[in-house]
Amino acid sequence: MKTVKVIKLIPMVLFAIMIAYLSLAFSRLSDNSKLPVYNPIDLNPELVDVSLRNNKEGHTVLDFELINQNGKKITQADYKNKIYVVDFFFSSCQTICPVMSSNMAKIQKEFLSNDNIMLLSLSVTPELDSIPRLKSYADKNGVIATKWNVTTGDKKHIYELARKSYFATSDEGDGGLQDFIHTSNFVLVDENKQIRGVYDGIKDDEIVRLIDDIRILSN
């Protein structure tokens, strides 16, 4: 009699498992849709160039041309259809940058087997961060070239990206000789070149949140 009861329960258990699986799948889809797409008007105005602050929709990050730690030209094509995290650093920084690089390395490790997730670091002192210097910095921080590009390039181009593309800094300037950016912000970009989050790259809880959001985007 007990065996009969157990057999009768099997379809109910299987049905419950199926419902739970569908609920989880739907939840993931819902979470993905709920992760915001940030346009300039949605961000702290201090982070947005004054010429863009009223833009309500359609913002995508600008195309870029940079040089990485191996002397390779890096463009938007290298990040096509990728989810990636951007930060701005300089190799001689002894304050926030070592923490930021350590946290970028954590993200690299977390998604090492996922080819759809990449990292991009841009030097804010490109005149000082030569390719050999970047190579040394990359080696010191465990950078994997296929996963993480540590880059230099034209200063005005990099500073325009920081201010008008990724909205990583509240500092104003023209990218000239005396201009200097120092920000701990990490910016999450999706496969469609849209900004999906801005995080403080030196705070552990923010890195946990960033990793969770990357998982949501990649589901």
CSV table of C-alpha atoms in Angstrom, one decimal, residues 42-121:
chain,number,residue,atom,x,y,z
A,42,ASP,CA,19.5,58.5,-15.2
A,43,LEU,CA,23.0,59.1,-13.7
A,44,ASN,CA,24.3,61.5,-11.1
A,45,PRO,CA,24.5,64.8,-13.1
A,46,GLU,CA,28.0,65.4,-11.6
A,47,LEU,CA,29.2,62.3,-13.6
A,48,VAL,CA,27.7,63.5,-16.9
A,49,ASP,CA,29.2,66.1,-19.3
A,50,VAL,CA,26.9,69.1,-19.3
A,51,SER,CA,26.2,68.7,-23.0
A,52,LEU,CA,24.7,65.3,-22.4
A,53,ARG,CA,22.8,65.6,-19.1
A,54,ASN,CA,19.3,65.8,-20.7
A,55,ASN,CA,19.7,62.8,-23.0
A,56,LYS,CA,16.9,60.4,-22.0
A,57,GLU,CA,17.5,57.4,-24.3
A,58,GLY,CA,19.7,55.7,-26.8
A,59,HIS,CA,23.1,56.3,-25.1
A,60,THR,CA,25.8,53.8,-26.2
A,61,VAL,CA,29.5,54.0,-25.4
A,62,LEU,CA,31.7,55.6,-28.0
A,63,ASP,CA,34.0,53.6,-30.3
A,64,PHE,CA,37.6,53.7,-29.1
A,65,GLU,CA,41.1,53.0,-30.3
A,66,LEU,CA,43.7,52.1,-27.7
A,67,ILE,CA,47.0,50.2,-27.3
A,68,ASN,CA,47.2,47.3,-24.8
A,69,GLN,CA,50.0,45.9,-22.7
A,70,ASN,CA,51.3,43.8,-25.6
A,71,GLY,CA,51.4,46.7,-28.0
A,72,LYS,CA,48.3,45.5,-29.8
A,73,LYS,CA,45.7,48.0,-31.1
A,74,ILE,CA,42.4,47.5,-29.2
A,75,THR,CA,39.1,48.8,-30.6
A,76,GLN,CA,35.4,48.4,-30.0
A,77,ALA,CA,35.6,45.4,-32.4
A,78,ASP,CA,37.5,43.5,-29.8
A,79,TYR,CA,34.5,43.9,-27.4
A,80,LYS,CA,31.8,43.3,-30.0
A,81,ASN,CA,28.9,41.4,-28.4
A,82,LYS,CA,30.8,41.2,-25.1
A,83,ILE,CA,29.8,42.2,-21.6
A,84,TYR,CA,32.6,44.1,-20.1
A,85,VAL,CA,33.8,46.2,-17.1
A,86,VAL,CA,35.8,49.4,-17.6
A,87,ASP,CA,38.0,51.3,-15.1
A,88,PHE,CA,40.5,54.1,-15.3
A,89,PHE,CA,43.8,53.8,-13.5
A,90,PHE,CA,47.5,54.8,-13.7
A,91,SER,CA,50.4,52.5,-13.0
A,92,SER,CA,52.2,54.7,-10.5
A,93,CYS,CA,49.1,55.2,-8.3
A,94,GLN,CA,49.7,54.0,-4.8
A,95,THR,CA,46.2,54.7,-3.3
A,96,ILE,CA,43.1,53.4,-4.9
A,97,CYS,CA,44.5,51.8,-8.1
A,98,PRO,CA,46.1,48.7,-6.4
A,99,VAL,CA,42.7,47.9,-4.8
A,100,MET,CA,40.9,48.5,-8.1
A,101,SER,CA,43.3,46.2,-10.0
A,102,SER,CA,43.0,43.5,-7.3
A,103,ASN,CA,39.2,43.7,-7.7
A,104,MET,CA,39.4,43.6,-11.5
A,105,ALA,CA,41.5,40.4,-11.0
A,106,LYS,CA,38.8,38.9,-8.9
A,107,ILE,CA,36.2,39.6,-11.6
A,108,GLN,CA,38.6,38.1,-14.2
A,109,LYS,CA,38.9,34.9,-12.0
A,110,GLU,CA,35.2,34.7,-11.5
A,111,PHE,CA,34.4,34.7,-15.2
A,112,LEU,CA,37.6,33.1,-16.5
A,113,SER,CA,35.8,30.4,-18.4
A,114,ASN,CA,33.1,32.7,-19.9
A,115,ASP,CA,34.4,34.1,-23.2
A,116,ASN,CA,31.6,36.6,-23.3
A,117,ILE,CA,32.9,38.6,-20.2
A,118,MET,CA,35.9,40.9,-20.6
A,119,LEU,CA,37.7,43.7,-18.8
A,120,LEU,CA,39.1,47.0,-20.0
A,121,SER,CA,41.4,49.3,-18.1
